[in-house]
């Protein structure tokens, strides 16, 4: 994806996911790097460590995994 395409991503979409730039997601006002992540049921870790063990794709919306979400 080029920079122009990334500007059109929806809020929550992954903008960067690599060891150089870390894990960054699009927000309504720009972008936010997630320096620390804790997956459900997992331990807290840096974004760089998270990327070592998880396949995160550019354009993917975080939290969407095809499973129905329920309100608590």
XYZ file of C-alpha atoms in Angstrom:
72
model
C 0.000 0.000 0.000
C 1.255 3.461 -0.747
C 0.868 6.454 1.545
C -2.118 7.856 -0.382
C -4.026 4.573 -0.017
C -3.337 4.466 3.722
C -4.956 7.887 4.152
C -8.259 6.390 2.983
C -8.245 3.561 5.548
C -11.026 3.478 8.145
C -10.311 4.269 11.786
C -8.906 1.157 13.455
C -7.133 -0.028 10.303
C -3.494 -1.074 10.540
C -1.234 1.465 8.826
C 2.171 -0.041 9.705
C 3.069 -3.483 11.012
C 6.801 -4.055 10.799
C 9.942 -4.129 12.953
C 11.068 -0.700 11.731
C 7.844 1.259 12.337
C 6.012 -0.914 14.855
C 2.240 -1.307 14.920
C 0.332 1.840 13.992
C -3.410 2.198 13.458
C -5.457 4.908 11.765
C -7.568 7.125 13.997
C -10.182 9.748 13.167
C -7.537 12.447 13.625
C -4.440 10.729 12.213
C -2.625 7.644 13.441
C -1.519 6.126 16.736
C 1.381 3.760 17.409
C 0.471 0.969 19.803
C 3.705 0.663 21.787
C 2.305 -1.921 24.185
C -0.288 -4.599 23.421
C -2.107 -7.209 25.459
C -4.132 -9.677 23.430
C -7.142 -11.234 25.111
C -5.883 -13.912 27.501
C -2.255 -13.029 26.773
C 0.532 -11.166 28.469
C 1.408 -7.528 27.880
C 4.238 -7.011 25.378
C 5.770 -4.405 23.103
C 4.339 -3.946 19.638
C 7.587 -5.250 18.151
C 7.409 -8.469 20.194
C 3.728 -8.841 19.286
C 4.563 -8.607 15.579
C 7.113 -11.421 15.911
C 4.372 -13.906 16.773
C 1.299 -12.499 15.050
C 0.564 -11.967 11.367
C -0.899 -8.466 11.127
C -1.773 -7.179 7.659
C -1.782 -3.581 6.450
C -5.398 -2.419 6.097
C -6.719 -5.010 8.571
C -9.056 -3.569 11.200
C -7.915 -4.505 14.674
C -10.418 -6.522 16.666
C -12.177 -7.946 13.613
C -11.609 -11.668 13.376
C -14.845 -12.936 11.890
C -16.379 -13.786 15.257
C -19.564 -12.197 16.488
C -19.006 -9.678 19.255
C -21.448 -9.485 22.132
C -22.157 -6.577 24.460
C -21.268 -7.137 28.099
